[in-house]
CSV table of C-alpha atoms in Angstrom, one decimal:
chain,number,residue,atom,x,y,z
V,322,MET,CA,-10.9,-19.2,6.4
V,323,ALA,CA,-11.6,-15.9,7.9
V,324,GLU,CA,-9.6,-14.3,5.0
V,325,ASN,CA,-11.8,-16.1,2.4
V,326,GLU,CA,-15.0,-14.8,4.2
V,327,SER,CA,-13.9,-11.3,4.2
V,328,ILE,CA,-13.1,-11.7,0.1
V,329,LEU,CA,-16.4,-13.2,-0.6
V,330,ASN,CA,-18.6,-11.6,1.7
V,331,ASN,CA,-20.3,-9.2,-1.0
V,332,LEU,CA,-20.8,-12.0,-3.7
V,333,SER,CA,-24.2,-13.3,-4.1
V,334,GLY,CA,-23.7,-16.1,-7.1
V,335,ALA,CA,-25.2,-14.1,-9.8
V,336,GLU,CA,-21.9,-12.2,-10.8
V,337,HIS,CA,-20.8,-13.1,-14.4
V,338,PHE,CA,-17.3,-13.8,-13.6
V,339,LEU,CA,-18.3,-16.4,-11.2
V,340,ILE,CA,-21.2,-18.2,-13.1
V,341,GLY,CA,-18.7,-20.8,-14.9
V,342,ILE,CA,-17.3,-22.2,-11.6
V,343,SER,CA,-20.8,-23.2,-10.2
V,344,PRO,CA,-21.0,-27.1,-10.9
V,345,GLN,CA,-25.0,-26.6,-11.2
V,346,TYR,CA,-24.6,-24.3,-14.2
V,347,TRP,CA,-23.2,-27.3,-16.2
V,348,SER,CA,-25.6,-29.8,-15.0
V,349,HIS,CA,-29.0,-30.8,-15.9
V,350,THR,CA,-30.8,-29.7,-13.2
V,351,ALA,CA,-34.2,-31.8,-12.2
V,352,LEU,CA,-37.2,-29.4,-12.0
V,353,SER,CA,-40.8,-29.6,-12.4
V,354,ILE,CA,-42.3,-27.2,-14.9
V,355,ARG,CA,-43.5,-25.0,-12.1
V,356,GLY,CA,-40.0,-24.7,-10.8
V,357,LEU,CA,-38.6,-23.8,-14.2
V,358,ASN,CA,-41.3,-21.4,-14.7
V,359,GLU,CA,-40.5,-19.7,-11.3
V,360,LEU,CA,-36.9,-19.3,-12.1
V,361,GLY,CA,-35.6,-15.7,-11.7
V,362,LEU,CA,-34.0,-13.8,-14.5
V,363,VAL,CA,-31.2,-11.9,-12.5
V,364,ASP,CA,-29.0,-9.7,-14.8
V,365,GLY,CA,-29.7,-11.9,-17.7
V,366,MET,CA,-29.3,-15.3,-16.4
V,367,ASP,CA,-31.7,-17.8,-15.2
V,368,CYS,CA,-31.2,-18.4,-11.3
V,369,ILE,CA,-32.7,-20.6,-8.3
V,370,VAL,CA,-33.2,-17.6,-5.8
V,371,ILE,CA,-32.9,-19.2,-2.7
V,372,HIS,CA,-34.0,-17.3,0.6
V,373,ASP,CA,-32.1,-19.4,3.0
V,374,CYS,CA,-34.3,-19.2,6.2
V,375,GLN,CA,-33.0,-22.8,7.3
V,376,THR,CA,-29.4,-21.2,7.7
V,377,ALA,CA,-31.0,-18.1,9.2
V,378,LYS,CA,-32.8,-20.1,11.7
V,379,GLN,CA,-29.6,-22.0,12.7
V,380,ASN,CA,-28.0,-18.6,13.3
V,381,ASN,CA,-31.0,-17.9,16.1
V,382,HIS,CA,-32.5,-15.2,13.8
V,383,ASP,CA,-36.1,-14.2,14.3
V,384,GLU,CA,-38.7,-16.0,12.3
V,385,GLU,CA,-40.3,-12.9,11.2
V,386,ILE,CA,-36.9,-11.2,9.9
V,387,CYS,CA,-36.7,-14.6,8.0
V,388,LYS,CA,-40.1,-13.7,6.2
V,389,THR,CA,-38.8,-10.5,4.8
V,390,LYS,CA,-36.6,-12.4,2.5
V,391,ALA,CA,-33.6,-9.9,3.2
V,392,LEU,CA,-31.8,-12.8,5.2
V,393,GLU,CA,-29.0,-15.4,3.6
V,394,THR,CA,-30.4,-14.7,0.0
V,395,ARG,CA,-28.2,-16.3,-2.6
V,396,PHE,CA,-28.7,-17.3,-6.5
V,397,ILE,CA,-27.8,-20.5,-7.8
V,398,PRO,CA,-27.5,-20.2,-11.7
V,399,VAL,CA,-28.8,-22.7,-14.0
V,400,SER,CA,-28.7,-23.5,-17.9
V,401,LYS,CA,-29.8,-26.9,-18.3
V,402,CYS,CA,-32.7,-29.1,-17.1
V,403,GLU,CA,-34.3,-32.4,-16.8
V,404,LEU,CA,-38.2,-32.7,-17.3
V,405,HIS,CA,-40.6,-35.5,-16.9
V,406,GLY,CA,-44.1,-35.2,-18.3
V,407,VAL,CA,-46.9,-35.8,-20.7
V,408,ILE,CA,-46.9,-34.5,-24.3
V,409,VAL,CA,-50.5,-32.9,-24.6
V,410,ASN,CA,-49.8,-31.3,-28.1
V,411,LEU,CA,-47.1,-31.5,-30.9
V,412,ASP,CA,-46.6,-29.4,-33.7
V,413,ARG,CA,-44.3,-29.9,-36.8
V,414,ARG,CA,-42.5,-26.5,-37.9
V,415,SER,CA,-41.6,-25.4,-41.4
V,416,ASN,CA,-37.8,-25.5,-40.5
V,417,GLY,CA,-38.1,-29.3,-39.5
V,418,SER,CA,-38.3,-29.0,-35.9
V,419,PHE,CA,-41.0,-30.3,-33.6
V,420,LEU,CA,-42.6,-28.4,-30.9
V,421,TYR,CA,-43.9,-30.3,-28.0
V,422,LEU,CA,-46.1,-29.0,-25.3
V,423,LEU,CA,-45.1,-30.8,-22.0
V,424,ASP,CA,-47.4,-31.0,-19.0
V,425,ASP,CA,-46.3,-32.6,-15.6
V,426,GLY,CA,-49.1,-31.5,-13.5
V,427,THR,CA,-47.8,-28.5,-12.4
V,428,GLY,CA,-47.6,-26.5,-15.3
V,429,VAL,CA,-46.8,-26.6,-19.2
V,430,VAL,CA,-44.0,-25.5,-21.3
V,431,ASP,CA,-42.8,-25.7,-24.9
V,432,CYS,CA,-40.0,-27.9,-25.7
V,433,LEU,CA,-38.2,-27.4,-29.5
V,434,HIS,CA,-36.6,-30.5,-30.9
V,435,TRP,CA,-34.6,-30.6,-34.1
V,436,ALA,CA,-34.3,-34.2,-35.5
V,437,ASP,CA,-31.0,-35.2,-36.5
V,438,ASN,CA,-31.7,-35.0,-40.2
V,439,ALA,CA,-33.7,-31.8,-40.0
V,440,MET,CA,-31.2,-29.6,-41.8
V,441,TYR,CA,-31.5,-31.9,-44.9
V,442,SER,CA,-35.3,-32.6,-45.2
V,443,LEU,CA,-37.4,-30.3,-46.9
V,444,PRO,CA,-40.4,-28.7,-45.1
V,445,SER,CA,-43.8,-30.4,-45.0
V,446,LEU,CA,-46.5,-29.6,-47.6
V,447,VAL,CA,-49.3,-30.9,-45.4
V,448,PRO,CA,-50.4,-28.6,-42.8
V,449,ASP,CA,-50.1,-29.9,-39.2
V,450,ASP,CA,-48.3,-33.0,-40.3
V,451,ALA,CA,-47.0,-34.9,-37.2
V,452,SER,CA,-46.4,-37.9,-39.0
V,453,GLN,CA,-42.6,-38.0,-38.9
V,454,SER,CA,-42.4,-37.5,-35.1
V,455,GLU,CA,-41.7,-40.6,-33.3
V,456,PHE,CA,-43.8,-39.4,-30.3
V,457,ARG,CA,-47.4,-38.8,-29.8
V,458,VAL,CA,-49.7,-36.9,-28.0
V,459,GLY,CA,-50.2,-38.8,-24.6
V,460,ASP,CA,-46.6,-40.1,-24.8
V,461,VAL,CA,-44.9,-40.0,-21.3
V,462,VAL,CA,-41.1,-38.6,-21.8
V,463,ARG,CA,-38.1,-37.4,-20.2
V,464,ILE,CA,-36.3,-34.6,-21.7
V,465,PHE,CA,-32.9,-33.2,-21.0
V,466,GLY,CA,-32.3,-29.5,-22.7
V,467,LYS,CA,-31.2,-26.0,-22.5
V,468,ILE,CA,-33.3,-23.3,-20.8
V,469,LYS,CA,-33.8,-20.2,-23.2
V,470,CYS,CA,-35.5,-17.1,-22.5
V,471,VAL,CA,-38.2,-16.2,-24.9
V,472,SER,CA,-39.2,-12.8,-23.6
V,473,ILE,CA,-38.7,-10.8,-20.7
V,474,GLY,CA,-41.2,-9.3,-18.3
V,475,SER,CA,-41.8,-6.8,-15.5
V,476,VAL,CA,-39.4,-7.1,-12.4
V,477,ARG,CA,-41.0,-9.5,-9.9
V,478,GLU,CA,-39.0,-8.4,-7.0
V,479,SER,CA,-35.9,-6.4,-5.9
V,480,ILE,CA,-33.6,-8.2,-3.6
V,481,LYS,CA,-30.9,-6.7,-1.4
V,482,VAL,CA,-27.9,-9.2,-1.1
V,483,HIS,CA,-24.8,-7.6,0.8
V,484,GLU,CA,-25.6,-4.0,0.2
V,485,GLN,CA,-26.1,-4.7,-3.6
V,486,GLU,CA,-29.4,-4.7,-5.1
V,487,TRP,CA,-30.7,-7.3,-7.6
V,488,LYS,CA,-33.8,-7.1,-9.7
V,489,VAL,CA,-35.4,-10.5,-10.6
V,490,HIS,CA,-37.5,-10.2,-13.6
V,491,TYR,CA,-40.4,-12.5,-14.8
V,492,CYS,CA,-39.6,-14.5,-18.1
V,493,VAL,CA,-41.3,-16.6,-20.5
V,494,ARG,CA,-39.1,-19.8,-21.2
V,495,GLU,CA,-38.9,-22.6,-23.5
V,496,VAL,CA,-36.5,-25.7,-23.7
V,497,HIS,CA,-34.3,-26.7,-26.6
V,498,ILE,CA,-34.1,-30.3,-26.4
V,499,THR,CA,-30.8,-32.1,-26.7
V,500,LYS,CA,-32.3,-35.7,-25.7
V,501,ILE,CA,-35.8,-36.9,-25.5
V,502,SER,CA,-36.8,-40.3,-24.6
V,503,PRO,CA,-40.0,-42.4,-23.7
V,504,VAL,CA,-40.1,-43.4,-20.0
V,505,PRO,CA,-42.9,-45.8,-18.2
V,506,LEU,CA,-45.5,-44.0,-16.3
V,507,ASN,CA,-44.2,-44.7,-12.8
V,508,SER,CA,-40.9,-43.0,-13.6
V,509,GLN,CA,-42.6,-39.6,-13.0
V,510,SER,CA,-42.5,-40.2,-9.0
V,511,ASN,CA,-38.8,-40.9,-9.1
V,512,HIS,CA,-38.4,-37.6,-11.0
V,513,TRP,CA,-40.4,-36.1,-8.2
V,514,LEU,CA,-38.2,-37.4,-5.5
V,515,LYS,CA,-35.3,-36.1,-7.6
V,516,CYS,CA,-36.9,-32.6,-7.7
V,517,LEU,CA,-37.7,-32.5,-4.0
V,518,GLN,CA,-34.0,-34.0,-2.8
V,519,PHE,CA,-32.4,-31.1,-5.1
V,520,ALA,CA,-34.8,-28.3,-3.5
V,521,ARG,CA,-33.8,-29.8,0.0
V,522,ARG,CA,-30.0,-29.6,-0.9
V,523,THR,CA,-30.3,-25.9,-2.2
V,524,LEU,CA,-31.2,-25.0,1.5
V,525,ILE,CA,-28.1,-26.8,2.8
V,526,ARG,CA,-25.2,-24.6,3.7
V,527,GLY,CA,-21.7,-26.6,4.1
V,528,THR,CA,-20.7,-30.0,3.2
V,529,ASN,CA,-23.7,-32.2,4.6
V,530,VAL,CA,-26.4,-32.1,7.4
V,531,ASP,CA,-24.8,-34.8,9.6
V,532,THR,CA,-22.0,-33.8,11.7
V,533,PRO,CA,-19.1,-36.3,12.3
V,534,GLY,CA,-20.3,-36.9,16.0
V,535,GLU,CA,-23.7,-37.8,14.9
V,536,THR,CA,-22.2,-40.6,12.6
V,537,ALA,CA,-20.1,-41.8,15.1
V,538,ARG,CA,-22.8,-42.1,17.7
V,539,CYS,CA,-24.8,-44.3,15.4
V,540,LYS,CA,-21.9,-46.6,14.6
V,541,GLY,CA,-22.5,-50.4,15.3
V,542,SER,CA,-26.3,-49.7,15.0
V,543,ASP,CA,-28.7,-50.2,12.4
V,544,GLU,CA,-29.2,-46.7,11.6
V,545,LEU,CA,-25.6,-46.4,10.2
V,546,ASN,CA,-26.8,-47.3,6.6
V,547,TYR,CA,-29.4,-44.6,6.9
V,548,HIS,CA,-26.9,-41.9,7.9
V,549,GLU,CA,-24.5,-42.8,5.2
V,550,GLN,CA,-27.2,-42.7,2.6
V,551,LYS,CA,-28.5,-39.4,4.0
V,552,ARG,CA,-24.9,-37.9,3.9
V,553,LEU,CA,-25.0,-38.5,0.3
V,554,VAL,CA,-28.3,-37.1,-0.7
V,555,ASP,CA,-27.9,-34.1,1.6
V,556,ASP,CA,-24.6,-32.6,-0.1
V,557,SER,CA,-25.2,-29.0,-0.5
V,558,VAL,CA,-25.5,-27.3,-3.9
V,559,ARG,CA,-22.9,-24.8,-4.1
V,560,ASN,CA,-22.9,-21.6,-6.4
V,561,GLY,CA,-20.0,-19.6,-7.6
V,562,PRO,CA,-18.9,-17.9,-4.3
V,563,GLU,CA,-19.2,-20.9,-2.5
V,564,VAL,CA,-17.0,-23.0,-4.8
V,565,LEU,CA,-14.5,-20.2,-4.9
V,566,GLY,CA,-14.3,-20.3,-1.2
V,567,LEU,CA,-13.0,-23.8,-1.3
V,568,LEU,CA,-10.2,-22.9,-3.8
V,569,GLY,CA,-8.2,-20.9,-1.0
V,570,PRO,CA,-7.8,-17.2,-0.3
V,571,GLU,CA,-5.0,-16.6,-3.2
V,572,ILE,CA,-7.4,-17.7,-6.0
V,573,ALA,CA,-10.3,-16.2,-4.4
V,574,SER,CA,-8.8,-12.9,-4.3
V,575,LYS,CA,-7.6,-13.2,-7.7
V,576,ALA,CA,-11.0,-13.9,-9.1
V,577,ARG,CA,-12.8,-11.5,-6.8
V,578,TYR,CA,-10.9,-8.4,-7.9
V,579,CYS,CA,-10.4,-9.6,-11.4
V,580,SER,CA,-6.4,-9.4,-11.2
V,581,ASP,CA,-6.0,-12.4,-13.8
V,582,PHE,CA,-8.2,-11.0,-16.4
V,583,PRO,CA,-6.8,-9.6,-19.5
V,584,ALA,CA,-6.0,-6.0,-19.6
V,585,PRO,CA,-8.5,-3.7,-21.3
V,586,ASP,CA,-5.8,-2.3,-23.5
V,587,ASP,CA,-4.6,-5.6,-24.7
V,588,SER,CA,-6.0,-5.6,-28.3
V,589,PHE,CA,-3.3,-7.7,-29.6
V,590,GLY,CA,-4.1,-10.8,-27.4
V,591,ALA,CA,-0.9,-11.0,-25.4
V,592,TRP,CA,-2.9,-12.7,-22.6
V,593,ARG,CA,-3.1,-15.7,-24.6
V,594,VAL,CA,0.6,-16.1,-25.0
V,595,PHE,CA,2.0,-15.1,-21.5
V,596,GLY,CA,-1.3,-15.7,-19.5
V,597,ALA,CA,-3.7,-13.1,-18.2
V,598,GLY,CA,-1.9,-12.8,-14.7
V,599,CYS,CA,1.7,-12.6,-16.2
V,600,GLN,CA,3.9,-10.3,-14.2
V,601,CYS,CA,7.3,-11.5,-15.6
V,602,ASN,CA,9.7,-8.6,-16.5
V,603,LEU,CA,12.3,-10.4,-18.5
V,604,PRO,CA,15.0,-9.0,-21.2
V,605,TYR,CA,13.7,-11.5,-23.5
V,606,LEU,CA,9.9,-11.5,-23.1
V,607,ASP,CA,9.3,-9.4,-26.5
V,608,SER,CA,12.4,-11.1,-28.2
V,609,LEU,CA,11.1,-14.7,-27.9
V,610,LEU,CA,7.6,-14.1,-26.8
V,611,TYR,CA,8.4,-16.4,-23.9
V,612,CYS,CA,8.4,-16.1,-19.9
V,613,HIS,CA,8.3,-18.0,-16.8
V,614,CYS,CA,4.5,-18.4,-16.9
V,615,GLN,CA,4.7,-20.6,-19.8
V,616,ALA,CA,8.0,-22.5,-19.4
V,617,THR,CA,8.4,-26.1,-18.4
V,618,VAL,CA,10.0,-26.5,-14.7
V,619,VAL,CA,13.4,-28.2,-14.7
V,620,PRO,CA,13.8,-29.5,-11.0
V,621,LEU,CA,17.6,-28.3,-10.8
V,622,ASP,CA,16.4,-24.8,-12.0
V,623,PRO,CA,13.1,-24.0,-10.2
V,624,HIS,CA,13.6,-20.4,-10.5
V,625,PHE,CA,14.7,-20.4,-14.0
V,626,LYS,CA,18.0,-18.4,-13.1
V,627,PHE,CA,20.0,-20.7,-15.2
V,628,ARG,CA,17.7,-20.6,-18.2
V,629,ASP,CA,17.7,-16.9,-18.2
V,630,ALA,CA,21.5,-16.8,-18.8
V,631,VAL,CA,21.2,-19.4,-21.5
V,632,LEU,CA,18.7,-17.3,-23.2
V,633,GLU,CA,20.4,-13.9,-22.7
V,634,LEU,CA,23.6,-15.4,-24.1
V,635,LEU,CA,21.9,-16.7,-27.2
V,636,LEU,CA,20.1,-13.2,-27.8
V,637,LYS,CA,23.5,-11.6,-27.6
V,638,MET,CA,24.9,-14.1,-30.1
V,639,GLU,CA,21.9,-13.6,-32.4
V,640,SER,CA,22.5,-9.6,-32.4
V,641,LYS,CA,26.0,-10.1,-33.5
V,642,GLU,CA,24.9,-12.4,-36.2
V,643,ASN,CA,22.1,-9.8,-37.3
V,644,SER,CA,20.3,-13.2,-38.8
V,645,GLN,CA,18.9,-16.4,-37.7
V,646,LEU,CA,21.1,-18.2,-34.9
V,647,ARG,CA,22.3,-21.5,-35.7
V,648,PHE,CA,24.7,-23.0,-33.1
V,649,HIS,CA,26.0,-26.1,-31.7
V,650,TYR,CA,25.2,-27.5,-28.6
V,651,LYS,CA,29.0,-27.8,-27.5
V,652,ALA,CA,29.6,-24.0,-28.1
V,653,ILE,CA,26.9,-23.4,-25.3
V,654,VAL,CA,28.2,-26.2,-23.0
V,655,ASN,CA,31.6,-24.7,-23.0
V,656,ASN,CA,30.8,-21.1,-22.4
V,657,GLU,CA,32.5,-20.2,-19.0
V,658,SER,CA,29.7,-17.7,-17.8
V,659,LEU,CA,27.0,-20.4,-18.3
V,660,GLN,CA,29.3,-23.1,-16.5
V,661,GLU,CA,29.5,-20.6,-13.7
V,662,ALA,CA,25.7,-20.2,-13.5
V,663,ALA,CA,25.3,-23.9,-13.9
V,664,ALA,CA,27.7,-24.4,-10.8
V,665,GLN,CA,25.5,-22.0,-8.7
V,666,ALA,CA,22.4,-23.6,-9.6
V,667,VAL,CA,23.6,-27.1,-8.4
V,668,ALA,CA,25.8,-26.0,-5.7
V,669,ASN,CA,23.7,-28.0,-3.2
V,670,GLU,CA,23.9,-31.3,-5.1
V,671,ARG,CA,26.0,-34.3,-4.3
V,672,ASN,CA,27.7,-34.8,-7.6
V,673,ALA,CA,28.2,-31.3,-8.8
V,674,SER,CA,29.7,-32.4,-12.3
V,675,MET,CA,27.1,-34.8,-13.2
V,676,SER,CA,24.2,-32.4,-12.0
V,677,THR,CA,25.7,-29.8,-14.3
V,678,ASP,CA,25.5,-31.9,-17.3
V,679,ARG,CA,22.0,-32.9,-16.3
V,680,LEU,CA,21.0,-29.3,-16.0
V,681,PHE,CA,22.2,-28.4,-19.3
V,682,ILE,CA,20.4,-31.7,-21.0
V,683,GLN,CA,17.0,-30.8,-19.3
V,684,THR,CA,17.4,-27.1,-19.8
V,685,PHE,CA,17.7,-27.7,-23.6
V,686,ALA,CA,15.0,-30.4,-23.7
V,687,ALA,CA,12.6,-28.0,-22.0
V,688,LEU,CA,13.4,-25.2,-24.1
V,689,ARG,CA,12.7,-27.5,-27.2
V,690,ASP,CA,9.3,-28.5,-25.8
V,691,ASP,CA,8.5,-24.8,-25.3
V,692,GLY,CA,9.3,-24.1,-28.9
V,693,VAL,CA,12.0,-21.5,-28.1
V,694,LEU,CA,14.8,-23.9,-29.7
V,695,SER,CA,14.5,-26.2,-32.6
V,696,LEU,CA,17.0,-29.1,-33.1
V,697,LEU,CA,18.1,-28.8,-36.8
V,698,ASP,CA,20.5,-31.8,-37.0
V,699,ARG,CA,20.8,-34.5,-34.4
V,700,GLU,CA,24.1,-35.9,-35.7
V,701,THR,CA,26.1,-32.4,-35.3
V,702,ASP,CA,23.6,-31.1,-32.4
V,703,THR,CA,23.0,-27.9,-34.6
V,704,TYR,CA,20.2,-25.9,-33.0
V,705,LEU,CA,18.0,-22.8,-34.0
V,706,LEU,CA,16.9,-20.1,-31.8
V,707,VAL,CA,13.2,-19.5,-32.7
V,708,SER,CA,13.3,-15.9,-32.2
V,709,ARG,CA,10.4,-13.4,-33.1
V,710,ALA,CA,12.5,-11.2,-35.1
V,711,ASN,CA,14.2,-13.6,-37.4
V,712,VAL,CA,12.1,-16.6,-37.3
V,713,LEU,CA,8.5,-16.1,-36.4
V,714,ASP,CA,8.1,-12.6,-38.2
V,715,PRO,CA,9.5,-13.5,-41.6
V,716,HIS,CA,7.4,-16.7,-41.7
V,717,CYS,CA,4.2,-15.0,-40.7
V,718,LYS,CA,5.0,-12.4,-43.2
V,719,LYS,CA,5.2,-14.9,-46.2
V,720,LEU,CA,1.7,-16.2,-45.2
V,721,LEU,CA,0.2,-12.8,-45.1
V,722,ASP,CA,1.8,-11.5,-48.2
V,723,ARG,CA,0.3,-14.6,-50.3
V,724,THR,CA,-3.0,-12.7,-51.1
V,725,ASP,CA,-3.4,-14.8,-54.0
V,726,LEU,CA,-4.3,-17.8,-52.4
V,727,SER,CA,-7.7,-18.9,-51.8
V,728,LEU,CA,-8.8,-19.9,-48.2
V,729,LEU,CA,-8.2,-23.6,-48.7
V,730,GLU,CA,-4.6,-23.0,-50.1
V,731,ARG,CA,-3.9,-20.6,-46.9
V,732,ARG,CA,-4.9,-23.3,-44.8
V,733,VAL,CA,-2.8,-26.1,-46.3
V,734,LEU,CA,0.1,-23.6,-46.4
V,735,ARG,CA,-0.3,-22.8,-42.8
V,736,ASN,CA,-0.6,-26.8,-41.8
V,737,GLU,CA,2.6,-27.3,-43.6
V,738,GLN,CA,4.6,-25.1,-41.6
V,739,PRO,CA,8.4,-25.9,-41.3
V,740,ALA,CA,9.7,-28.6,-38.9
V,741,TYR,CA,11.3,-25.9,-36.6
V,742,LEU,CA,8.0,-24.4,-35.8
V,743,LYS,CA,6.5,-27.7,-34.7
V,744,HIS,CA,6.5,-26.7,-30.9
V,745,VAL,CA,5.6,-23.2,-31.2
V,746,THR,CA,2.0,-22.4,-29.5
V,747,PRO,CA,-0.7,-21.2,-31.9
V,748,ALA,CA,-1.3,-18.4,-29.6
V,749,ARG,CA,2.3,-17.1,-30.2
V,750,MET,CA,1.8,-17.4,-33.9
V,751,GLN,CA,-1.7,-15.8,-33.9
V,752,TYR,CA,0.0,-13.0,-31.9
V,753,VAL,CA,2.7,-12.2,-34.2
V,754,LYS,CA,0.2,-12.3,-37.1
V,755,LYS,CA,-2.2,-9.8,-35.4
V,756,THR,CA,0.7,-7.5,-34.7
V,757,LEU,CA,1.8,-7.7,-38.2
V,758,THR,CA,-1.7,-7.0,-39.5
V,759,ASP,CA,-2.4,-4.1,-37.4
V,760,ASN,CA,0.9,-2.4,-38.0
V,761,ARG,CA,0.7,-2.4,-41.7
């Protein structure tokens, strides 16, 4: 836990590489219109700015220090919202969309809505024609939508979080509606409760307010149901760093120091094939575009030592052929060096001979699933080694050389690829095409 805190102690929640793991970013946040308009624009991202004085008071900090807004400040990024209000004006645009002005008593906001068939309809010839809208002025509606920034204003405040200064800008926003529906007038009170509960949850640090001891003390009393409900309502709203802290120190360290992100010089997209954090140094890495990071694990060979021996032997055989390597399964099973490697791999198993057979079968099955081997003939157990030089490169060159084909014909030709390429991943094929194109 201490290691996690040391890794995350300089993060505020507004860092771009952490926004995607913040659950609230992907959720429709219940907001009042005033709360929507008071969102801070931090580094291009709409955020709820939390000056967490509650946590500060729990840590016995002075109340005057808390008022300076320099203590326990964090950001919760949001991109979607849920609003309730009354339509006080509507306007039909020339592009077929409707602009609703929504008022909930705390403020007003523009909400833009495209009808499902708006792209197929002609613009209205009658000015201010709102007859096609299913909603009218005075309707009470619930809106789910995406928050969009229309214009950026001046700096509202500068906040220093863990020695890093963040500028919070004023911003004019509108909501792009994804769903709008009429609701009864009394539903607004339920929405207010949701907004208040959410605002309270943003001030909670940790899982919930109640401690296990508190709940245990009220067992057998009438307050049990109240406390259980309170625990559900009072679950904290976590931002990116707080979620990252739950994933453990290893993942937190990789994300914090960006060790699993693509290298800046990776112009061909190798990270899509091997993974961004691949550190495999294997002799067949370039020849097969294959490594341990993408390999299907076999229980009898968890460290892939036997598989490495199989692939190295197949590449030696291919280099002697100087063409596509087609081989029989028995020729590999009867190889003495592979028999020795298999015996070492299953040395701790009870039935060594049976485990050796299982190891060969499971390894070949895994290599077929990973797109490294292809079974050409089941009756004769004939296999093809799907190598880059003799299989992938020639196939991709044929596709790239067909410049006379239309886009549709290219797509059909790409979809009708040979059966031996069935399990080759699209990322591997795309990488080969990219390298061939750039090297021409």
